[in-house]
Coordinates of C-alpha atoms in Angstrom, one line a residue:
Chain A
X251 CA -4.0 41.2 -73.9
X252 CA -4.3 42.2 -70.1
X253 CA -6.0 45.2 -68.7
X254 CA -6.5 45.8 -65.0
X255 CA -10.2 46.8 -64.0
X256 CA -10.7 48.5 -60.6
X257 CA -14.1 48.7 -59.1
X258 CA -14.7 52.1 -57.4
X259 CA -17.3 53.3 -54.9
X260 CA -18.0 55.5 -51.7
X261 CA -19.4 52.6 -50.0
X262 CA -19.7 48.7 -50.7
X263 CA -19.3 48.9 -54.6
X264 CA -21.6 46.5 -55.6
X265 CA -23.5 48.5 -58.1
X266 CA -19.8 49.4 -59.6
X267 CA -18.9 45.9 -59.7
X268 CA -22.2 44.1 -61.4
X269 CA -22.8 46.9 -64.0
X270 CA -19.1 46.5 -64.5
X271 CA -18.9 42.4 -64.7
X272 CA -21.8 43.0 -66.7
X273 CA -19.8 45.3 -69.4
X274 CA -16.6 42.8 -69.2
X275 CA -18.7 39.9 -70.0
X276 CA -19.2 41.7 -74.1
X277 CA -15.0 41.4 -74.2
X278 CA -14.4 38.2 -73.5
X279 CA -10.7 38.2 -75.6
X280 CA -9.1 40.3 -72.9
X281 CA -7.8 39.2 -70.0
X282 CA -9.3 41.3 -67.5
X283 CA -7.2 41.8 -63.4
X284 CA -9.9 42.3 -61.2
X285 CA -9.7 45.3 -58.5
X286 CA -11.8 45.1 -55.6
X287 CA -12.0 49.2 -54.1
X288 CA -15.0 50.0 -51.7
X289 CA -14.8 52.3 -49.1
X290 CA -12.9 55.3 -51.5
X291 CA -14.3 58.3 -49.2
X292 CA -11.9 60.5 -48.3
X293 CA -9.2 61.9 -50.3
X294 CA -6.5 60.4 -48.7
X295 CA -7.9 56.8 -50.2
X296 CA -8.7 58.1 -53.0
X297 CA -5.2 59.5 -53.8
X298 CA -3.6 56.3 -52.9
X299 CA -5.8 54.8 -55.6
X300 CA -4.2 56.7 -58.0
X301 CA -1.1 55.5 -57.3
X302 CA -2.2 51.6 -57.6
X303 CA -4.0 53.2 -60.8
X304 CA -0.1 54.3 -61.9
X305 CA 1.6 50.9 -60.7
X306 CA -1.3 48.6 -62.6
X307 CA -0.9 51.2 -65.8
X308 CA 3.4 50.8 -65.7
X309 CA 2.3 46.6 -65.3
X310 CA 0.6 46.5 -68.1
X311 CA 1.5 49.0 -70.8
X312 CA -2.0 49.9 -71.1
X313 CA -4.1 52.4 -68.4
X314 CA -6.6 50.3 -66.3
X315 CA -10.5 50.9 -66.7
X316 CA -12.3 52.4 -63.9
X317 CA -15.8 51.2 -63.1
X318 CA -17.0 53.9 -60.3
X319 CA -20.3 55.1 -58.5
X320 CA -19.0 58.2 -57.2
X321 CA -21.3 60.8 -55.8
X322 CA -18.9 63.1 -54.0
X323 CA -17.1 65.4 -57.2
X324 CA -13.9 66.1 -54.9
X325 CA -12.9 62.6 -54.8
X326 CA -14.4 61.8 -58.1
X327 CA -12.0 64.1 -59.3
X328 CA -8.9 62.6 -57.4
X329 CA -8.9 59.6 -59.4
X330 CA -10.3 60.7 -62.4
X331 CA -7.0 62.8 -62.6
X332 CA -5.0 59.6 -61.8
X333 CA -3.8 57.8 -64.9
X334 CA -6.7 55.9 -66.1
X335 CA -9.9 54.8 -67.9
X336 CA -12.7 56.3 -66.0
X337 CA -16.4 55.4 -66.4
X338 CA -18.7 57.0 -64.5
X339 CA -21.5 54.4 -64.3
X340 CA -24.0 56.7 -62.0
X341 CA -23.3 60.4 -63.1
X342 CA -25.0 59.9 -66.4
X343 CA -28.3 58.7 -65.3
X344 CA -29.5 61.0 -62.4
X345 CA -29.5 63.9 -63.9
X346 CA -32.4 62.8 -67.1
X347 CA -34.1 60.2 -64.2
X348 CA -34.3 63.4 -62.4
X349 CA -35.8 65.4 -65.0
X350 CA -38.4 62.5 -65.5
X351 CA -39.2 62.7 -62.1
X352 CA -39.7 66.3 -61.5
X353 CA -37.1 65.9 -57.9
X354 CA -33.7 66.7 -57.6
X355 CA -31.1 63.2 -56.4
X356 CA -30.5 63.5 -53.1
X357 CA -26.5 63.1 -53.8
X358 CA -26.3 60.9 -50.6
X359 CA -23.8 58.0 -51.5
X360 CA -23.9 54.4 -49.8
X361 CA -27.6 54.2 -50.3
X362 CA -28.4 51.1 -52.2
X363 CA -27.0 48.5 -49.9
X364 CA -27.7 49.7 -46.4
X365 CA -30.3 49.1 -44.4
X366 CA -32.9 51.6 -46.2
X367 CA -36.3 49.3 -45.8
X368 CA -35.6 47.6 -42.6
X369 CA -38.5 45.4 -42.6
X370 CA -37.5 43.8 -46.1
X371 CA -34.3 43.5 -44.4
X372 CA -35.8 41.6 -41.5
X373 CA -37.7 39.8 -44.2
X374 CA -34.4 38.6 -46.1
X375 CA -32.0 37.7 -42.6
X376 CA -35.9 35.7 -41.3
X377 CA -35.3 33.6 -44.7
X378 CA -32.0 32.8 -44.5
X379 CA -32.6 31.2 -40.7
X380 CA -35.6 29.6 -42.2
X381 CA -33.4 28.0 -45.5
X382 CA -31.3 26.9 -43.0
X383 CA -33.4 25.1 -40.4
X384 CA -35.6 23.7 -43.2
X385 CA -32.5 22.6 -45.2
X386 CA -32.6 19.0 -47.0
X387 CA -35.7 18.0 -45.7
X388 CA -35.6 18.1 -41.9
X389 CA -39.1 19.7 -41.3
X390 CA -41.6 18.5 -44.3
X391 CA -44.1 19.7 -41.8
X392 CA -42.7 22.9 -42.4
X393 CA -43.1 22.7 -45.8
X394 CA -46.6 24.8 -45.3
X395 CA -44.8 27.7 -44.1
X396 CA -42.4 27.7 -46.8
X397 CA -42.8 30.7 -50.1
X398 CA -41.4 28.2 -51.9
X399 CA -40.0 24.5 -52.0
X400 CA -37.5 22.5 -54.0
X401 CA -36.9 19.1 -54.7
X402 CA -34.3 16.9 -56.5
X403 CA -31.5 14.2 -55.9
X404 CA -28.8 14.4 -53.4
X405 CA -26.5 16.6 -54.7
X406 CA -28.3 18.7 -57.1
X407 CA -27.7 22.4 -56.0
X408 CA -30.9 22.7 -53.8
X409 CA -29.2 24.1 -51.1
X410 CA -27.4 27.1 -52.7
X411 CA -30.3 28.0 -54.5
X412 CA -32.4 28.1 -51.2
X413 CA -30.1 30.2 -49.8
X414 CA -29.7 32.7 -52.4
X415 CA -33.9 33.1 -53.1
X416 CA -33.5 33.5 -49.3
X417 CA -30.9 36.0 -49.1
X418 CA -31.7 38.4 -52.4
X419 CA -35.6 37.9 -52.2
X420 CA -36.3 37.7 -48.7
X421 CA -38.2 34.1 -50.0
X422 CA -38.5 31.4 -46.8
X423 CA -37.0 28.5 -48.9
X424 CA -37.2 25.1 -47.6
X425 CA -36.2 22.2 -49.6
X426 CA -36.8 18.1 -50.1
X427 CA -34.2 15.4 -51.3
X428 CA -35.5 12.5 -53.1
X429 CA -34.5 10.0 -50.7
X430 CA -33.8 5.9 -51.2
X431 CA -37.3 5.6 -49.8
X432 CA -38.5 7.4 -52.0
X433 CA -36.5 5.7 -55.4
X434 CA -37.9 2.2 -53.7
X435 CA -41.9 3.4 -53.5
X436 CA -40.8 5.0 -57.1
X437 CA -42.5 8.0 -56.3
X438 CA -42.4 11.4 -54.0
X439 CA -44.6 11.7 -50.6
X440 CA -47.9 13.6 -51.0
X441 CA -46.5 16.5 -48.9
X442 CA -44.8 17.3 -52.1
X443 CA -48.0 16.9 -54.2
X444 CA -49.6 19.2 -51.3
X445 CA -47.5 21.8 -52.1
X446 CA -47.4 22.1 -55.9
X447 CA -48.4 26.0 -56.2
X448 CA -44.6 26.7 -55.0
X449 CA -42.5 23.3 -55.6
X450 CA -40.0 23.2 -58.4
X451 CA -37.5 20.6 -58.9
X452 CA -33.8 20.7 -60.0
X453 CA -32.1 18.6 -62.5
X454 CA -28.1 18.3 -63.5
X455 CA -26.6 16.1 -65.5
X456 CA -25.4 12.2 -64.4
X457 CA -21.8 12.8 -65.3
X458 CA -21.8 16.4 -63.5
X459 CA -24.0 14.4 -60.6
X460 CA -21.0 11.7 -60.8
X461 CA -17.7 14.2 -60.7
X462 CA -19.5 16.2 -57.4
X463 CA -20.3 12.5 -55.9
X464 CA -16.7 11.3 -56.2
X465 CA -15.7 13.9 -54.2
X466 CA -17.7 13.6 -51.3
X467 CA -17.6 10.3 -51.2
X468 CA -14.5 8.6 -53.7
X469 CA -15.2 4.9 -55.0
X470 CA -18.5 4.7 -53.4
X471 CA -21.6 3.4 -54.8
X472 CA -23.4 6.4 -54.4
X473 CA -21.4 8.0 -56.5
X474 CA -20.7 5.4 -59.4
X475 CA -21.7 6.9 -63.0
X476 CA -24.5 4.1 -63.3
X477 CA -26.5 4.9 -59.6
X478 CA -26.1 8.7 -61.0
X479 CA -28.3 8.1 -64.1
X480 CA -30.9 5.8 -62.4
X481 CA -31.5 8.5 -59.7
X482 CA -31.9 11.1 -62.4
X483 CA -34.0 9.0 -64.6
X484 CA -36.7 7.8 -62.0
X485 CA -36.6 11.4 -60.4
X486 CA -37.5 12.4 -63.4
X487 CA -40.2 10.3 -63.8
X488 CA -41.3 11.6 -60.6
X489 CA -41.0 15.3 -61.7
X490 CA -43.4 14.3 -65.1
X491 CA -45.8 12.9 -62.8
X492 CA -46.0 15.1 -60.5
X493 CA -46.1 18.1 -63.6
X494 CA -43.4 20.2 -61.9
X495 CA -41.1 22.6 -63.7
X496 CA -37.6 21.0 -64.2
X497 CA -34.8 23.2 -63.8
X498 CA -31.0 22.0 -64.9
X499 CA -28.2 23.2 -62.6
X500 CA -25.5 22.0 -64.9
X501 CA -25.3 24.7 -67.2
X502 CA -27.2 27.4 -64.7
X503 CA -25.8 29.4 -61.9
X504 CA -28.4 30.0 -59.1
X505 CA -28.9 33.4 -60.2
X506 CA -30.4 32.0 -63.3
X507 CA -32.2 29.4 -61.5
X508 CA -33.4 32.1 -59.0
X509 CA -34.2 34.4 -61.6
X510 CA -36.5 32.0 -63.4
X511 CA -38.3 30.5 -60.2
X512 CA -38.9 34.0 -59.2
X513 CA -40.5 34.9 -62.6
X514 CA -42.7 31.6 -62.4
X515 CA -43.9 32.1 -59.1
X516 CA -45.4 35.7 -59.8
X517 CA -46.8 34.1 -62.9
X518 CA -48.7 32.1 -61.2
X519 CA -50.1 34.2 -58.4
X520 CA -51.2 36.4 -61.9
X521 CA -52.7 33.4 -62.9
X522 CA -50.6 33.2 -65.8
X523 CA -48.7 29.9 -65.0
X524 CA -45.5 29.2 -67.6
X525 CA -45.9 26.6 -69.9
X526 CA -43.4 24.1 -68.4
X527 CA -41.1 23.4 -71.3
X528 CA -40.8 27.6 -71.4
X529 CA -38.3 27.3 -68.1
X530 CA -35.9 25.2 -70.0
X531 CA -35.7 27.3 -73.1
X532 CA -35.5 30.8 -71.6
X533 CA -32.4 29.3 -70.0
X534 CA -31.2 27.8 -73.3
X535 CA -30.3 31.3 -74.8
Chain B
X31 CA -46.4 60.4 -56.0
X32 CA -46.5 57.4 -56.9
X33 CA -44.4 55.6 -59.6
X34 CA -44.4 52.1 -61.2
X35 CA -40.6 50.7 -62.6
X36 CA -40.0 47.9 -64.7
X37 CA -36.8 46.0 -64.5
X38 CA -36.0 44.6 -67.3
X39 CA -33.7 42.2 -69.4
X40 CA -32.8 39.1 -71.4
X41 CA -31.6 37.1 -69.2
X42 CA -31.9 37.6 -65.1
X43 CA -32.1 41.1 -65.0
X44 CA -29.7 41.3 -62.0
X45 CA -27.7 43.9 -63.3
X46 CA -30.7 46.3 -64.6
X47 CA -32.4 45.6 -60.8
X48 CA -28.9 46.4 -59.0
X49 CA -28.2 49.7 -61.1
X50 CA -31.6 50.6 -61.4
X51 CA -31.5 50.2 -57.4
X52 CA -29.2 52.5 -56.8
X53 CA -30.4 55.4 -58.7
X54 CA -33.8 55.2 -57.4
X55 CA -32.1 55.6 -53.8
X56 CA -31.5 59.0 -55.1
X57 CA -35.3 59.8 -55.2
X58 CA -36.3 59.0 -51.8
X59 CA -39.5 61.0 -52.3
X60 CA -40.9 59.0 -54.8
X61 CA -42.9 56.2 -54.1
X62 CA -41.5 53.2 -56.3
X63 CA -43.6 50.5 -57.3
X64 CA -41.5 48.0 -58.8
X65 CA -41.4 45.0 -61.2
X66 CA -39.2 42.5 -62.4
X67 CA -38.9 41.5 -65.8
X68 CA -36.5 39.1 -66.8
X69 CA -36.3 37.0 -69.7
X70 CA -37.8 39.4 -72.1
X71 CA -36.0 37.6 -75.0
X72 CA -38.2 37.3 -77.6
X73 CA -40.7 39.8 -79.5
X74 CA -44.0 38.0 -78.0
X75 CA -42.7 38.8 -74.4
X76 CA -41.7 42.4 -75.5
X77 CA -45.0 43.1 -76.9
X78 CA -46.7 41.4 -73.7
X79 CA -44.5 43.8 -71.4
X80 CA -45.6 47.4 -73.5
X81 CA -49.2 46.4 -72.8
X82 CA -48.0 46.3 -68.9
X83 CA -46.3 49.4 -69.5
X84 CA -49.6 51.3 -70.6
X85 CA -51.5 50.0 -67.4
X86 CA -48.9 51.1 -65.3
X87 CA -49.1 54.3 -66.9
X88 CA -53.1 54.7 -67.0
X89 CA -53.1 53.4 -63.5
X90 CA -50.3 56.0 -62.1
X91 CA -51.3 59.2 -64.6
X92 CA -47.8 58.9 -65.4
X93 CA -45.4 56.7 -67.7
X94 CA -43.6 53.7 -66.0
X95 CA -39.2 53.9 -65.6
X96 CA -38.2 50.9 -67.2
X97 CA -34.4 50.5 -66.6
X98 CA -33.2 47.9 -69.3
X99 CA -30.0 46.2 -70.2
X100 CA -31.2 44.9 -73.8
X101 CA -28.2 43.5 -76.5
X102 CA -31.0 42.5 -79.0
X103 CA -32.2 46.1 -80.7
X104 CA -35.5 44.4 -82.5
X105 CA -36.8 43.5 -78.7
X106 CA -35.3 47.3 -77.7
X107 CA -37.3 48.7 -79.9
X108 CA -40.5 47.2 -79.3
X109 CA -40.2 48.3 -75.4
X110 CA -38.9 51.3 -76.1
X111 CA -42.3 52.0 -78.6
X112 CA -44.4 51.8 -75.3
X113 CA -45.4 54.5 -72.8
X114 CA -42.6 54.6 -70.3
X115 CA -39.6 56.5 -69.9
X116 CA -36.7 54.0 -71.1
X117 CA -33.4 54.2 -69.7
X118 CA -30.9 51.6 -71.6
X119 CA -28.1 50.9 -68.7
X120 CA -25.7 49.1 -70.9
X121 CA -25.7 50.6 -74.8
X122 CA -23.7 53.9 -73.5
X123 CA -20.7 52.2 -71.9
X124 CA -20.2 49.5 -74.4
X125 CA -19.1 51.4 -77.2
X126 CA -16.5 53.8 -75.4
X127 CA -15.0 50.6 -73.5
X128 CA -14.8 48.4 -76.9
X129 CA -12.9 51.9 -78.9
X130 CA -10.8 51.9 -75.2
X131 CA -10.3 48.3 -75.7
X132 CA -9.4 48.1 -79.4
X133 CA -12.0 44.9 -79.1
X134 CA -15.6 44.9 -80.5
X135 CA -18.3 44.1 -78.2
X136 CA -19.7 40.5 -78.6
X137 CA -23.3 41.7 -78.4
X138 CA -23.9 38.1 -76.5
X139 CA -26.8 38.8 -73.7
X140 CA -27.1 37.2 -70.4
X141 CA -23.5 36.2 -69.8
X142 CA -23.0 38.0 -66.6
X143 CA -24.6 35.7 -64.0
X144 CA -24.5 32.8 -66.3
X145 CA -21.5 29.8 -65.4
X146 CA -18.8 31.7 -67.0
X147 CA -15.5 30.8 -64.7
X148 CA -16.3 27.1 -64.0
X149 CA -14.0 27.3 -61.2
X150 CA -15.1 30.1 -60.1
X151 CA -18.9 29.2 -59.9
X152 CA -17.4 25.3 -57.9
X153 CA -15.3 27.4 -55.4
X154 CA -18.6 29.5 -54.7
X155 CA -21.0 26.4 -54.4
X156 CA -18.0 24.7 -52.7
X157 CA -18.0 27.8 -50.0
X158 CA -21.6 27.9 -49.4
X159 CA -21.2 24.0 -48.9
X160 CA -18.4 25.2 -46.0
X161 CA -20.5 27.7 -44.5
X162 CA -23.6 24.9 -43.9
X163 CA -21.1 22.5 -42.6
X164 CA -19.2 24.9 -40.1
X165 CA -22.0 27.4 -38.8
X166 CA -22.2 28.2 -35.4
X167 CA -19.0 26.3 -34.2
X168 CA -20.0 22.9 -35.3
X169 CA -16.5 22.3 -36.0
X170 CA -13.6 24.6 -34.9
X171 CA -11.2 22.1 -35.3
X172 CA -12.0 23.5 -39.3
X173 CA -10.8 26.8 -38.5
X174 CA -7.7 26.4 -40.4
X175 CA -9.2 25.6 -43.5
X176 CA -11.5 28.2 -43.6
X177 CA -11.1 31.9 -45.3
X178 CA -12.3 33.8 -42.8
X179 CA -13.9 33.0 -39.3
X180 CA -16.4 35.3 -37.3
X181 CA -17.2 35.4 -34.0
X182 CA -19.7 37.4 -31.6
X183 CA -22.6 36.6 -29.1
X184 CA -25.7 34.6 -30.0
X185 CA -27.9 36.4 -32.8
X186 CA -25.6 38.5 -34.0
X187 CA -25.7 37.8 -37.4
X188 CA -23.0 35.6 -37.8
X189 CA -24.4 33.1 -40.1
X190 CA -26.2 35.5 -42.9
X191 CA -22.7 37.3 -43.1
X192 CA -21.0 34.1 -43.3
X193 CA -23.2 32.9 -45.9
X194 CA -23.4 36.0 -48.2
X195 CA -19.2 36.3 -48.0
X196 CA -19.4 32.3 -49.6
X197 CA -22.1 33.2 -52.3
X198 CA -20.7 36.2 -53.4
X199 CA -16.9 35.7 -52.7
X200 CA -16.2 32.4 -52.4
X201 CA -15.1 33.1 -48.9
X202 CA -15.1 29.6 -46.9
X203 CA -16.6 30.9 -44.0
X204 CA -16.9 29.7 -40.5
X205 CA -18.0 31.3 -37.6
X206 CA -17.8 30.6 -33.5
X207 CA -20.3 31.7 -31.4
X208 CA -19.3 33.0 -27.7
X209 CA -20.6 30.2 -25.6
X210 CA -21.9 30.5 -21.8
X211 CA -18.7 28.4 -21.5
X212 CA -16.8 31.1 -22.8
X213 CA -18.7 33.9 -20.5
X214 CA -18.1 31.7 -17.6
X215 CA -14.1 31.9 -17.9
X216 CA -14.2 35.0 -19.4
X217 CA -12.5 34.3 -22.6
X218 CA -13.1 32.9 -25.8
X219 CA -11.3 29.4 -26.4
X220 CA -6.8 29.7 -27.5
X221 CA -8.2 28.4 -31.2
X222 CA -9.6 31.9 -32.0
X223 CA -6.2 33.6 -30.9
X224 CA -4.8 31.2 -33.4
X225 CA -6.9 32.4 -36.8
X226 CA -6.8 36.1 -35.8
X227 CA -5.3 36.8 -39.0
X228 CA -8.5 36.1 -40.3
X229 CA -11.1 36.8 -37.5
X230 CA -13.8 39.5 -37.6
X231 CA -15.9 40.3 -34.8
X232 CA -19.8 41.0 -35.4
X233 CA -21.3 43.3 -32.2
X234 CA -25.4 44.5 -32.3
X235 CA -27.2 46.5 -30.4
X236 CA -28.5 45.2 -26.8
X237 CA -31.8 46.8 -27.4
X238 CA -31.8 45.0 -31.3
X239 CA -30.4 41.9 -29.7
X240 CA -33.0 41.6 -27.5
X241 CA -36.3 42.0 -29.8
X242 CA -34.7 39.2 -32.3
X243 CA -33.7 36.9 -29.2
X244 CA -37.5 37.8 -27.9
X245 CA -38.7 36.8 -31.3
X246 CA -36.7 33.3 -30.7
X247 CA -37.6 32.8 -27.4
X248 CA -40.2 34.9 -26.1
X249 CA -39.9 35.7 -22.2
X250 CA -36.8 33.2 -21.9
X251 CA -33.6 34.9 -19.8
X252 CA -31.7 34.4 -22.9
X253 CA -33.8 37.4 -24.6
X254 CA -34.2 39.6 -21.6
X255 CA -32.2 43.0 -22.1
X256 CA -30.0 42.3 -19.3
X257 CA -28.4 39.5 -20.4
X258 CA -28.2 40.9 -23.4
X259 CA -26.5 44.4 -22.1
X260 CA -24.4 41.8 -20.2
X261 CA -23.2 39.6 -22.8
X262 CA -22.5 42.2 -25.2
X263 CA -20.2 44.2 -22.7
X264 CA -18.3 41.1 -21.6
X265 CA -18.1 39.9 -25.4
X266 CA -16.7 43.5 -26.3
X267 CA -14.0 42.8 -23.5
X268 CA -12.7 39.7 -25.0
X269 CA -12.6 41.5 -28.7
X270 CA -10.4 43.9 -27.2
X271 CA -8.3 41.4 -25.8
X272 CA -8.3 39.6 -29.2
X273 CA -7.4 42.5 -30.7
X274 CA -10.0 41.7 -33.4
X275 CA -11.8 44.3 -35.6
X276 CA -15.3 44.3 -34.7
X277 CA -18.4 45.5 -37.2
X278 CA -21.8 46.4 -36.0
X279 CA -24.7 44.3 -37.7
X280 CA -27.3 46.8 -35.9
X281 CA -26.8 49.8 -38.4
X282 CA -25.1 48.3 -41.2
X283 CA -26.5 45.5 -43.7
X284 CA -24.8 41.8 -44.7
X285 CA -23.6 43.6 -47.6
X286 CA -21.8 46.8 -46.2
X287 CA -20.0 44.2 -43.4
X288 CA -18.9 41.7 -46.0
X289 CA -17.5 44.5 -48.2
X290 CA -15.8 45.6 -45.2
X291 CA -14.3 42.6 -44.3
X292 CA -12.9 41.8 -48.2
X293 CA -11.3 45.3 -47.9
X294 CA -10.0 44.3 -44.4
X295 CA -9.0 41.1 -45.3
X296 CA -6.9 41.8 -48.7
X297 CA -5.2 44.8 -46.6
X298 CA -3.7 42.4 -44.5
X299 CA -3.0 40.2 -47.3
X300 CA -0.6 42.8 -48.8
X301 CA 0.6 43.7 -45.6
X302 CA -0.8 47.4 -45.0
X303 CA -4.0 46.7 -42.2
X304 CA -6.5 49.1 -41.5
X305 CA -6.3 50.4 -38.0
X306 CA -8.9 48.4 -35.9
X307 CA -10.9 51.7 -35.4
X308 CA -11.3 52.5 -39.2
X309 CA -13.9 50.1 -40.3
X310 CA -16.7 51.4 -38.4
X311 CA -15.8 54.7 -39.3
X312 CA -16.0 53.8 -42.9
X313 CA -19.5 52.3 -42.2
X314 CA -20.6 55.6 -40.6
X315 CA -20.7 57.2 -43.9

């Protein structure tokens, strides 16, 4: 079965989109066309949105679902007339958090992605140039100013995690590869043992490891099946050692990844440090 | 007033924090304290969290917002037994879509930032990879290969937006910054003419440029507001030559310019583009 899914919105339409991905994810039969529609704010657009509404409903012999963050009722109304599905994902909500609160909603649209607090804003872009000038390594001396630090073998998905902890919670993330020198000593510097209260270290599996080697660097050593699982198992042994949590990045997107490191970390500034196995089975389910 | 919210989920709790972000922009009078609870996923961590919830409430003299996107009703119902005003973000669309669907929900939690489009989640990694390897001109001779490519003066925020349109899209993206080289022959190099189809121009503020430049490089020439003036209005020049759209990173967050430029970009792709003038008016909103 196909259905076409449009996400709606005033502005950037990302609160449209993850509630909406989110609600796709429980109907994982259908095969779901994916709409992209920020920016609906004047009724021109908005009418011209009906008509893709019309063109994807003919297509598919079924009306497309709407997934829509509309504050402004005129244009709401435009392509709620059009021929489709429409779920209102914000409507429902203000009024009884409204209520609650004892304030009206301001009804201003656009909101949740600007530039509303502009020093966590600062705070997030100041990360992201930190992730990236303390990327894979290059400033261990760095390491002190860092909110939080990961290690693991070449290849491992330290960097995209640094940059998302960066970019969605403002976190100066700096991170250390386990290096030949550090496979020959068989064990990690003591700037990494300096820095335990924020180090985690990423894990993946040798034949994932393998199949993202091979394509940076075909038929080489470095990326043979055998060097895989020897880097994995002594950097492993390094991790126990050093009693750092182990996260696995074959089976976990970053969010996940993020998600969990950002839990642990407030943990332990409540003084309520994760036991270390816990990170691995929250991730399990 | 003052008023404490829980985030709260089985799994990341991205989606509960990105709704739940949004409708609080509605209550800008309120003072939010906020926390984030993911991985509530079993009855020990649920019970854990209502105890939280009570504090919150003693300590405000009025009941904690929890906004929750809960599959599993045992743990539901445990947080929703505590003092706080629950608001469930997921149980009221699910059923309509599954009777609009003909499909029954899968009730499975935590699958919408998991890894579930393999290729989807290696075409992001692979695009954040990009983005590290072709920041700030390193390599124009990789234009070609690259999604989209943005351009602007020094500090302009070139590389946050080119990292956030690889994480979130997929988007290879490169960017070229306007050199002295290029001021000094007043024009930027033939190889951006050649990817205008999918060039974007970022332009800031002089007096914004110059207190981030100051931060950089206190006192230098490079952060005084004449330069800046200067290189901002001879930068603007070659745009207009270029005949490239151009968003302003002053006033308008990585988010709103990356949504832009996906609209912008799949516009061209079916061959209807927005007039040059129309995306910052769609920003003004």
């Amino acid at each position: 079965m196909n259905r076409t899914v449009f996400f709606v919105s005033e502005s950037t339409g990302i609160t449209a989109e993850t509630l909406g991905h989110s609600l796709l994810t429980q109907f994982d039969s259908v095969d779901f066309e994916q709409v992209y529609m920020p920016y609906i704010n004047t009724d021109l657009r908005a009418k011209a949105l009906t008509q893709r509404l019309q063109e994807a409903a003919d297509r598919d012999g079924a009306r497309p679902i709407v997934f829509a963050t509309m504050l402004n009722e005129e244009i709401r109304d435009i392509i709620k007339s059009g021929n489709c599905f429409y779920m209102e994902l914000f409507e429902v909500f203000v009024g009884p958090l409204s209520k609650e609160l004892g304030v009206p909603p301001s009804m201003k649209s656009g909101r949740s992605h600007a530039i509303t607090k502009p020093s966590f804003y600062t705070k997030r872009i100041e990360a992201i140039n930190f992730a990236m000038a303390n990327d894979d390594g290059i400033r261990p001396d760095n390491f002190h100013r860092a909110d939080v630090v990961l290690t693991g073998v070449s290849r491992s998905g330290k960097t995209p995690t640094c940059l998302y902890l960066a970019m969605h919670y403002g976190l100066r993330s700096a991170n250390y590869p386990i290096t030949e020198e550090d496979f020959e000593r068989g064990d990690v510097p003591q700037l990494l043992y300096d820095c335990k209260d924020k180090l985690f270290a990423l894990t993946i599996d040798p034949q994932r490891l393998q199949l993202i080697r091979e394509e940076r660097r075909p038929g080489s050593p470095y990326a043979s099946l055998k060097r895989c699982q020897d880097d994995i198992r002594v950097a492993q042994q390094m991790f126990k050692r050093l009693q750092v949590p182990t996260l696995n990045t074959t089976t976990q997107s970053i969010e996940e990844i993020s998600s969990q490191i950002i839990k642990a970390l407030k943990e332990r500034q409540e003084g309520r440090p994760l036991e270390l196995t816990e990170m691995g089975g929250a991730a399990g389910r």
